[in-house]
Short mmCIF file of C-alpha atoms in Angstrom, two decimals:
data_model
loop_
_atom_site.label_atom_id
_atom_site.label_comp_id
_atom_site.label_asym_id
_atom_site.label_seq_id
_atom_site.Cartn_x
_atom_site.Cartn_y
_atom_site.Cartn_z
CA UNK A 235 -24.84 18.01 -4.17
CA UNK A 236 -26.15 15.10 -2.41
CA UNK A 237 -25.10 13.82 0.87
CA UNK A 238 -22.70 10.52 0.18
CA UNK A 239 -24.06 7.77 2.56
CA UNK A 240 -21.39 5.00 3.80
CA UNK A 241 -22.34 1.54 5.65
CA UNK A 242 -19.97 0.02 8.34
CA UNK A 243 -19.89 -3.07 9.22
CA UNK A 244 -18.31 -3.89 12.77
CA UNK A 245 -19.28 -0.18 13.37
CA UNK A 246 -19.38 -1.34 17.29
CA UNK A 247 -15.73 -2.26 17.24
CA UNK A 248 -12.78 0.08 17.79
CA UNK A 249 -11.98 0.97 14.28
CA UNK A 250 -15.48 1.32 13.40
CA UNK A 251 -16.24 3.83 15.79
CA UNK A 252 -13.19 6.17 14.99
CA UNK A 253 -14.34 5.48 11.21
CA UNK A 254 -17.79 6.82 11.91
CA UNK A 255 -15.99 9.80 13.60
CA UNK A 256 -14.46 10.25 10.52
CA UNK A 257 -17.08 10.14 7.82
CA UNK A 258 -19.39 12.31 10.18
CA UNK A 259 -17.04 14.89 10.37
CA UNK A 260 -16.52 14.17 6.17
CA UNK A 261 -20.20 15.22 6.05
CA UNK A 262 -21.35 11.42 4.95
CA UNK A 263 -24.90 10.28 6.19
CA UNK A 264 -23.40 7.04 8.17
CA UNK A 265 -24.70 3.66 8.19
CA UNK A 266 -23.70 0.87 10.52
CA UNK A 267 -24.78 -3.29 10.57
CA UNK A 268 -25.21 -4.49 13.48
CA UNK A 269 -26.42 -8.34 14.33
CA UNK A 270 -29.92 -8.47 16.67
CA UNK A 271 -28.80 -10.96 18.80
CA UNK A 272 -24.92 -9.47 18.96
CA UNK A 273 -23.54 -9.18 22.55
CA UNK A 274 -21.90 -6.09 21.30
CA UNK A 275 -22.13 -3.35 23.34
CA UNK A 276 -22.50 0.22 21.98
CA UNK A 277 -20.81 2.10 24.43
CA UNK A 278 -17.77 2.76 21.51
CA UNK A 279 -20.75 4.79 19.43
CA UNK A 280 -22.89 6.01 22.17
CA UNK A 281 -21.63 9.84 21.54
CA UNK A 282 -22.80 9.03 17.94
CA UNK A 283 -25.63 7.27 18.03
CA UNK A 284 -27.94 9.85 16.95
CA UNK A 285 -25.95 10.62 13.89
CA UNK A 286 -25.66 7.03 12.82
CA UNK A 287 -28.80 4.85 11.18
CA UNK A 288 -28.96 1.37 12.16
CA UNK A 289 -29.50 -2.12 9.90
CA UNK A 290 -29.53 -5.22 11.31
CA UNK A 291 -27.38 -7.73 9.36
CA UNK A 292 -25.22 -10.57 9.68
CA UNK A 293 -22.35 -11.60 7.55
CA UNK A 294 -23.27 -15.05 7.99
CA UNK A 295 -26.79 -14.06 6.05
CA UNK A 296 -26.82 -12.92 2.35
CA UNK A 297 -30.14 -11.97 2.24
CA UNK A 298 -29.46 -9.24 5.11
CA UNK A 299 -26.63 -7.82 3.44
CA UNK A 300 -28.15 -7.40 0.57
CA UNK A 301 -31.41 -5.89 2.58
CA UNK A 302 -28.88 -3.24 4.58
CA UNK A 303 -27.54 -2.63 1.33
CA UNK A 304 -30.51 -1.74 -0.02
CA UNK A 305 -31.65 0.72 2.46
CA UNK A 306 -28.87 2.40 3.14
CA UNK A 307 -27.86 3.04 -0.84
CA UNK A 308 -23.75 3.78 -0.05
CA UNK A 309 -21.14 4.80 -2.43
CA UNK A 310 -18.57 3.20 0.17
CA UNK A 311 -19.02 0.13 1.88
CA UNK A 312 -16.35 -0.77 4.86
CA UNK A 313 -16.20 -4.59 5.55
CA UNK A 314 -14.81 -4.35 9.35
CA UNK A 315 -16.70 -7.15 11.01
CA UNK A 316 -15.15 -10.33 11.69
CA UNK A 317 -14.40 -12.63 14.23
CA UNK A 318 -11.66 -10.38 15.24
CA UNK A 319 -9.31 -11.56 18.35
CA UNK A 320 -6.59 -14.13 17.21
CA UNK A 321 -6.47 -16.78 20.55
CA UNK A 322 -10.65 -17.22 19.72
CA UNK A 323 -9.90 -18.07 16.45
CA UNK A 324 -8.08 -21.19 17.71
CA UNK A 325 -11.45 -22.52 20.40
CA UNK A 326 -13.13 -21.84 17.18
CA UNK A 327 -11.85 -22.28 14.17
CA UNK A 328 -14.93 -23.17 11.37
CA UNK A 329 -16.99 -19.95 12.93
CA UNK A 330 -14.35 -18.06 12.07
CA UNK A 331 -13.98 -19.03 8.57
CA UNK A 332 -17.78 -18.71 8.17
CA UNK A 333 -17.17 -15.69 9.71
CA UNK A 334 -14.14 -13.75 8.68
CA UNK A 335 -13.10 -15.42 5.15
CA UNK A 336 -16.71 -16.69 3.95
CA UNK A 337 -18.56 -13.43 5.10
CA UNK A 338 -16.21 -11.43 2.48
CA UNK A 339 -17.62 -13.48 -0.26
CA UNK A 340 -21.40 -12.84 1.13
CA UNK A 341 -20.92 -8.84 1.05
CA UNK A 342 -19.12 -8.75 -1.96
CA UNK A 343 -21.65 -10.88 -3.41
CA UNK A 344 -24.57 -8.45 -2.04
CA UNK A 345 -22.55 -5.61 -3.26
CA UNK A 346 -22.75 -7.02 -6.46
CA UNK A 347 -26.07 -6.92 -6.44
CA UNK A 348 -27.30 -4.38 -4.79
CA UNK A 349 -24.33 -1.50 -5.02
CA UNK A 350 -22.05 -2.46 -7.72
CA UNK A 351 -20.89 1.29 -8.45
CA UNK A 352 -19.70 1.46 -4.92
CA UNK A 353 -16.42 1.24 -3.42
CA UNK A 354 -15.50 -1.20 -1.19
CA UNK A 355 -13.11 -1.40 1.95
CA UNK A 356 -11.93 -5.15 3.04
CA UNK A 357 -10.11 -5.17 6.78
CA UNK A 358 -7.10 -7.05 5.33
CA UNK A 359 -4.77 -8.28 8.40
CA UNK A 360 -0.83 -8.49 9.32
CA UNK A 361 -1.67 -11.91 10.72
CA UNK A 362 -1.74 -13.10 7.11
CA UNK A 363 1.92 -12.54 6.92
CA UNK A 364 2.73 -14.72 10.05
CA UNK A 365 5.57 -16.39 9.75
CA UNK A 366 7.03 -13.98 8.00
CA UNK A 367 9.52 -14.44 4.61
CA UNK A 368 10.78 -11.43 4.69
CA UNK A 369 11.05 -8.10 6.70
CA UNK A 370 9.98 -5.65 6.53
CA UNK A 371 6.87 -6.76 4.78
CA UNK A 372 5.03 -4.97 1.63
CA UNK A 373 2.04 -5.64 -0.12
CA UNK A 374 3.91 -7.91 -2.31
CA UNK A 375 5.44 -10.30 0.29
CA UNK A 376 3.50 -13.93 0.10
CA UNK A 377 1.50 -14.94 2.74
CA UNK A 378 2.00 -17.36 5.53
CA UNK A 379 -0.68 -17.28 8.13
CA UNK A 380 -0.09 -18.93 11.53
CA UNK A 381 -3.58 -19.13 12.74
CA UNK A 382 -6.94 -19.96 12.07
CA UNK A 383 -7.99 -16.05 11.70
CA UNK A 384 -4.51 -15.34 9.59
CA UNK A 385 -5.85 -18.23 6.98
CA UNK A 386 -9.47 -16.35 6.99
CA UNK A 387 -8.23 -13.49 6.71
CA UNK A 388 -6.55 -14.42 3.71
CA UNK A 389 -9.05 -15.59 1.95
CA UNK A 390 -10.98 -12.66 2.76
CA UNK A 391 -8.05 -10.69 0.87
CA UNK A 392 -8.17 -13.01 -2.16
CA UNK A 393 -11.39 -12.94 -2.49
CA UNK A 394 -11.55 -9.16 -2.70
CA UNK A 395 -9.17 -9.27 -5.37
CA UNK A 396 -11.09 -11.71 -7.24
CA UNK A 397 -13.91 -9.59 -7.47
CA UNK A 398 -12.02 -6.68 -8.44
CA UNK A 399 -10.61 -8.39 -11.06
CA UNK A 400 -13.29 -10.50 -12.35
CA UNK A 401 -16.14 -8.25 -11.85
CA UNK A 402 -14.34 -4.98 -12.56
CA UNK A 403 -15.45 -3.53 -8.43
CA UNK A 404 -13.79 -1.11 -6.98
CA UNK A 405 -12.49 -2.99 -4.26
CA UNK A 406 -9.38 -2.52 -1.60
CA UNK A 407 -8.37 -4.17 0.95
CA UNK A 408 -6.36 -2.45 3.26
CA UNK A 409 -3.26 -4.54 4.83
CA UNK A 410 -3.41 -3.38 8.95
CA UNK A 411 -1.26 -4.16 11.24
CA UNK A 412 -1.44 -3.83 14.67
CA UNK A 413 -3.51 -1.09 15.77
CA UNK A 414 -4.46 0.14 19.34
CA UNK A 415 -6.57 2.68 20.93
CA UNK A 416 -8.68 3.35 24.54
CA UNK A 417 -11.23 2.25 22.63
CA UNK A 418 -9.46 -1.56 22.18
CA UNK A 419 -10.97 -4.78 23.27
CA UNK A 420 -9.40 -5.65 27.30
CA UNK A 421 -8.44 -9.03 25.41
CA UNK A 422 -5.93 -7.57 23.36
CA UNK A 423 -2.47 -7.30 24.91
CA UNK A 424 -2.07 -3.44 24.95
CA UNK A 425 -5.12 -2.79 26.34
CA UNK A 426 -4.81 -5.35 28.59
CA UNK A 427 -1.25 -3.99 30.19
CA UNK A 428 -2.42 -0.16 30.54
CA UNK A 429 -6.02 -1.70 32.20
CA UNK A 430 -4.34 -3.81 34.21
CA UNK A 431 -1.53 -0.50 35.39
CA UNK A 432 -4.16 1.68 35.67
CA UNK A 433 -5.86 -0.80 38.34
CA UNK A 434 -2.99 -1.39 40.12
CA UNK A 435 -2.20 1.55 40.31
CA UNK A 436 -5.94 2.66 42.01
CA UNK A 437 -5.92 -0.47 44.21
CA UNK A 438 -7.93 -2.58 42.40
CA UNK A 439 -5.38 -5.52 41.40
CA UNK A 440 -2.44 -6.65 42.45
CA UNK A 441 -0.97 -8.69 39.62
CA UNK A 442 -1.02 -8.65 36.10
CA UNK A 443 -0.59 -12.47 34.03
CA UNK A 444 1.24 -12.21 30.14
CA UNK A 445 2.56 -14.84 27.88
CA UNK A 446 5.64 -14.12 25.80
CA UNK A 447 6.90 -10.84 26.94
CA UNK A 448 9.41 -10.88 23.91
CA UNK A 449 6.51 -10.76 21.30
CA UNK A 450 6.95 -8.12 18.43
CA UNK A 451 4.00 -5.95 17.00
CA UNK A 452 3.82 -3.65 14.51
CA UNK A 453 1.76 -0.96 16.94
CA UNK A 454 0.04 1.76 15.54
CA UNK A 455 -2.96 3.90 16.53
CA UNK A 456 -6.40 3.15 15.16
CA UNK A 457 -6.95 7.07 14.65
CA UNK A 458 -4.34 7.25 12.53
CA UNK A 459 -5.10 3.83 10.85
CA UNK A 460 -8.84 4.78 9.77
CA UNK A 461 -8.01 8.11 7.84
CA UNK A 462 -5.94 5.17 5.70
CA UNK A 463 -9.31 3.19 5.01
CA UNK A 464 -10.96 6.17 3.92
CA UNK A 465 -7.75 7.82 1.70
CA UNK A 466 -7.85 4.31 -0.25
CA UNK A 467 -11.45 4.74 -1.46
CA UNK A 468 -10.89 7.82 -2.30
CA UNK A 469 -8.55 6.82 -5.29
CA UNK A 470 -9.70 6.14 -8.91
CA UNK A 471 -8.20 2.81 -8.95
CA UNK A 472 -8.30 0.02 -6.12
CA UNK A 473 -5.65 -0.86 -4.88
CA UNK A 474 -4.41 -2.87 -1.65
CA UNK A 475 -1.84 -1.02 1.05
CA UNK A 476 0.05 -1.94 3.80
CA UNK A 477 -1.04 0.06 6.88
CA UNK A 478 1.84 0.43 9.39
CA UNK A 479 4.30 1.96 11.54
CA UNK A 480 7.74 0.23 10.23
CA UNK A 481 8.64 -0.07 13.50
CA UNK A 482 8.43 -2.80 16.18
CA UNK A 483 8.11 -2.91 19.81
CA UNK A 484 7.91 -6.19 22.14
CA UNK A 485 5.48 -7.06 25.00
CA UNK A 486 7.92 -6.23 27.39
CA UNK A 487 8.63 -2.54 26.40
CA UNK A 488 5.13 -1.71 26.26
CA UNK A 489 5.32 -2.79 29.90
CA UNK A 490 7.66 -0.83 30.93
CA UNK A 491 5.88 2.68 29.41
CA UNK A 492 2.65 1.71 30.87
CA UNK A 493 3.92 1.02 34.02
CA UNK A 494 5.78 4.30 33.96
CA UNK A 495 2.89 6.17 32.69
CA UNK A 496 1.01 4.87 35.68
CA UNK A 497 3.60 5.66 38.73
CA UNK A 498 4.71 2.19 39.51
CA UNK A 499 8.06 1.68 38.26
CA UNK A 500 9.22 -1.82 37.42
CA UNK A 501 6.66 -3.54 36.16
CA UNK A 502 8.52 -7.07 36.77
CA UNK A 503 7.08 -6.46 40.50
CA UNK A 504 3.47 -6.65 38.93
CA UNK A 505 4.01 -9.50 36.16
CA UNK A 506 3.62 -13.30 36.27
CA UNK A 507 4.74 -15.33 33.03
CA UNK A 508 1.33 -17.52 32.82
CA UNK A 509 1.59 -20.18 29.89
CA UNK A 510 -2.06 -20.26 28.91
CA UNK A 511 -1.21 -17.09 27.35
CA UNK A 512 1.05 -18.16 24.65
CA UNK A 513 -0.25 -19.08 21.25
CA UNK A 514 -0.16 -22.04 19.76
CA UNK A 515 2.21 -21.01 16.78
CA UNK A 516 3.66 -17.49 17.08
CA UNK A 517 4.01 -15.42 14.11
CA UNK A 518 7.59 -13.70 14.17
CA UNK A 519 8.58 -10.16 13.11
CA UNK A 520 5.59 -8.15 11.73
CA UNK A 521 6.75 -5.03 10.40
CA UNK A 522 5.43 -2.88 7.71
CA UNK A 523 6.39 -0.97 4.75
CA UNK A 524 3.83 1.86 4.24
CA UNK A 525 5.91 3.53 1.49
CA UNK A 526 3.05 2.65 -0.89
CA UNK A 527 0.99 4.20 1.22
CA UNK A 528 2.72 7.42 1.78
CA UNK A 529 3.49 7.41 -1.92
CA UNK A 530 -0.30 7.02 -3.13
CA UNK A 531 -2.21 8.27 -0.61
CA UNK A 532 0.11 10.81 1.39
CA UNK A 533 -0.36 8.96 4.53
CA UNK A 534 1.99 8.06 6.96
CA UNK A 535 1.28 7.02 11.24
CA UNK A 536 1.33 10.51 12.93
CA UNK A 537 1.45 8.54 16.58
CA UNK A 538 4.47 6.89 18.08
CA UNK A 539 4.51 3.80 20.12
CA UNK A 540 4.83 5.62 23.26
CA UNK A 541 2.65 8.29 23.00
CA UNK A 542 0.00 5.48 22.24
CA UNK A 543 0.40 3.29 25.36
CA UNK A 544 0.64 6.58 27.32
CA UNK A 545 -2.25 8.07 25.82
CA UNK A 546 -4.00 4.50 26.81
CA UNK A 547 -2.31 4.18 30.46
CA UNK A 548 -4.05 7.79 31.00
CA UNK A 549 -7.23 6.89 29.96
CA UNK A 550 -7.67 3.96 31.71
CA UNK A 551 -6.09 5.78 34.78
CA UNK A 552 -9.35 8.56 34.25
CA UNK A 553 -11.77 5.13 33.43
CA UNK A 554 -10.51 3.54 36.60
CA UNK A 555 -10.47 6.08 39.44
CA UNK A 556 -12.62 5.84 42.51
#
């Protein structure tokens, strides 16, 4: 039987490199996109890199999906790329809907043309839900995005389920919300608080600078979150899932275990409410239902909140010693 071959976009990101993990350890051959002139760095997939083959592509240019299409011949396709941290969306707002919503329509478009017998993974988004109208929320609540990446994202979603329906694809988008990891971006809060404890705690800083410490997030762990992307295409018919924890957890709590994680107590001694950290419009109350989930797929988060900021604290305590 033939080796089944997978392309990744975003394959440089967190979820893409715990996704490669994955499908290398499925026995896929693995494909990732990656733009020429990115300023990604591939220290995420460096432990991988000679499993992986490499196509440069950009989701702003159809002709290079369609070319890393082409060459890498996959019977699943993983749409992870996007312009993917919420504050940027608001300095720039028309790259990311270029980027994030647009870009769908170019890779579903190249699949189309170039794969259409493959399956197709779209990184669907909580933020879509944003102001929330109802809790917790399931793949049938409406949308209400609160930012410029939320609306993207959205029509990223749509989209997918316009080709699925129009062009008879086998295409999901998976519904994600929050999800963390060592491996996460030092601009995203989580990552930011264990960093910044971890460096503290070594000497290195003295002070770390939040917004709203009384934000809720859905948290989950990416691990757990990918094995989800890859249990959707592996069902006969597409569908689109909420990816969650049902739980929520506030800015200030996740404080208070990284803090503890890292030796130092009460982390109000380390804090300083800074208001260029607080969004323009907040989104409220993002928790998910993953009963579909568990129901159809048999998944379910295996990670709690606290074992996933002390997991991070630790490794950015190990990343951060002299």
């Amino acid at each position: 039987m033939p080796q089944k071959s997978a392309l990744i976009t975003g394959i440089t990101g967190q979820d893409g490199s715990y996704l490669a993990e994955l499908l290398l350890d499925e026995g896929y051959e693995v494909h990732g996109m990656v733009r020429r002139a990115s300023t990604e760095k591939f220290d995420r997939i460096e432990h991988l890199r000679d499993r992986i083959t490499f196509h440069q592509g950009d989701l702003l240019d159809q002709r290079s999906l369609v070319d890393a299409i082409r060459s890498s011949k996959p019977v699943e396709i993983y749409n992870l790329a996007a312009m993917s941290f919420v504050a940027t969306s608001w300095i720039q707002p028309t790259l990311t809907a270029d980027f994030t919503g647009v870009g769908v329509t170019r890779m579903l478009e190249a699949m189309r043309e170039a794969a259409p017998e493959a399956r197709f993974y779209q990184a669907s988004s909580s933020e879509m839900f944003g102001k929330v109208l109802e809790i917790p929320q399931t793949e049938a609540t409406p949308f209400y995005p609160r930012s410029p990446y939320g609306v993207a994202k959205a029509y990223g979603h749509f989209i997918t389920v316009n080709y699925r329906e129009s062009y008879d694809l086998h295409a999901t988008s998976g519904i994600l919300f929050n999800h963390e990891s060592p491996r996460r971006g030092l601009e995203f809060v989580t990552r930011k608080i264990t960093w910044h404890a971890a460096a503290i705690k070594h000497g290195k800083l003295k002070e770390l600078r939040l917004g709203n410490l009384d934000a809720e997030r859905d948290w989950g762990y990416a691990k757990d979150y990918v094995k989800a992307m890859w249990l959707m295409l592996q069902q006969d018919a597409a569908e689109d899932y909420v990816i969650a924890t049902n739980t929520s957890n506030t800015v200030r709590e996740c404080c208070e275990i990284a803090f503890d994680e890292a030796g130092l107590g009460d982390f109000e001694k380390y804090v300083v409410i800074d208001e260029a950290f607080v969004r323009p419009a907040e989104v409220d109350h993002l928790i998910g239902s993953y009963a579909k989930a568990e129901k159809d797929l048999g998944w379910k988060p295996e990670t709690t909140f606290e074992q996933l900021i002390r997991l991070m604290t630790k490794s950015d305590l190990e990343l951060l010693k002299p």
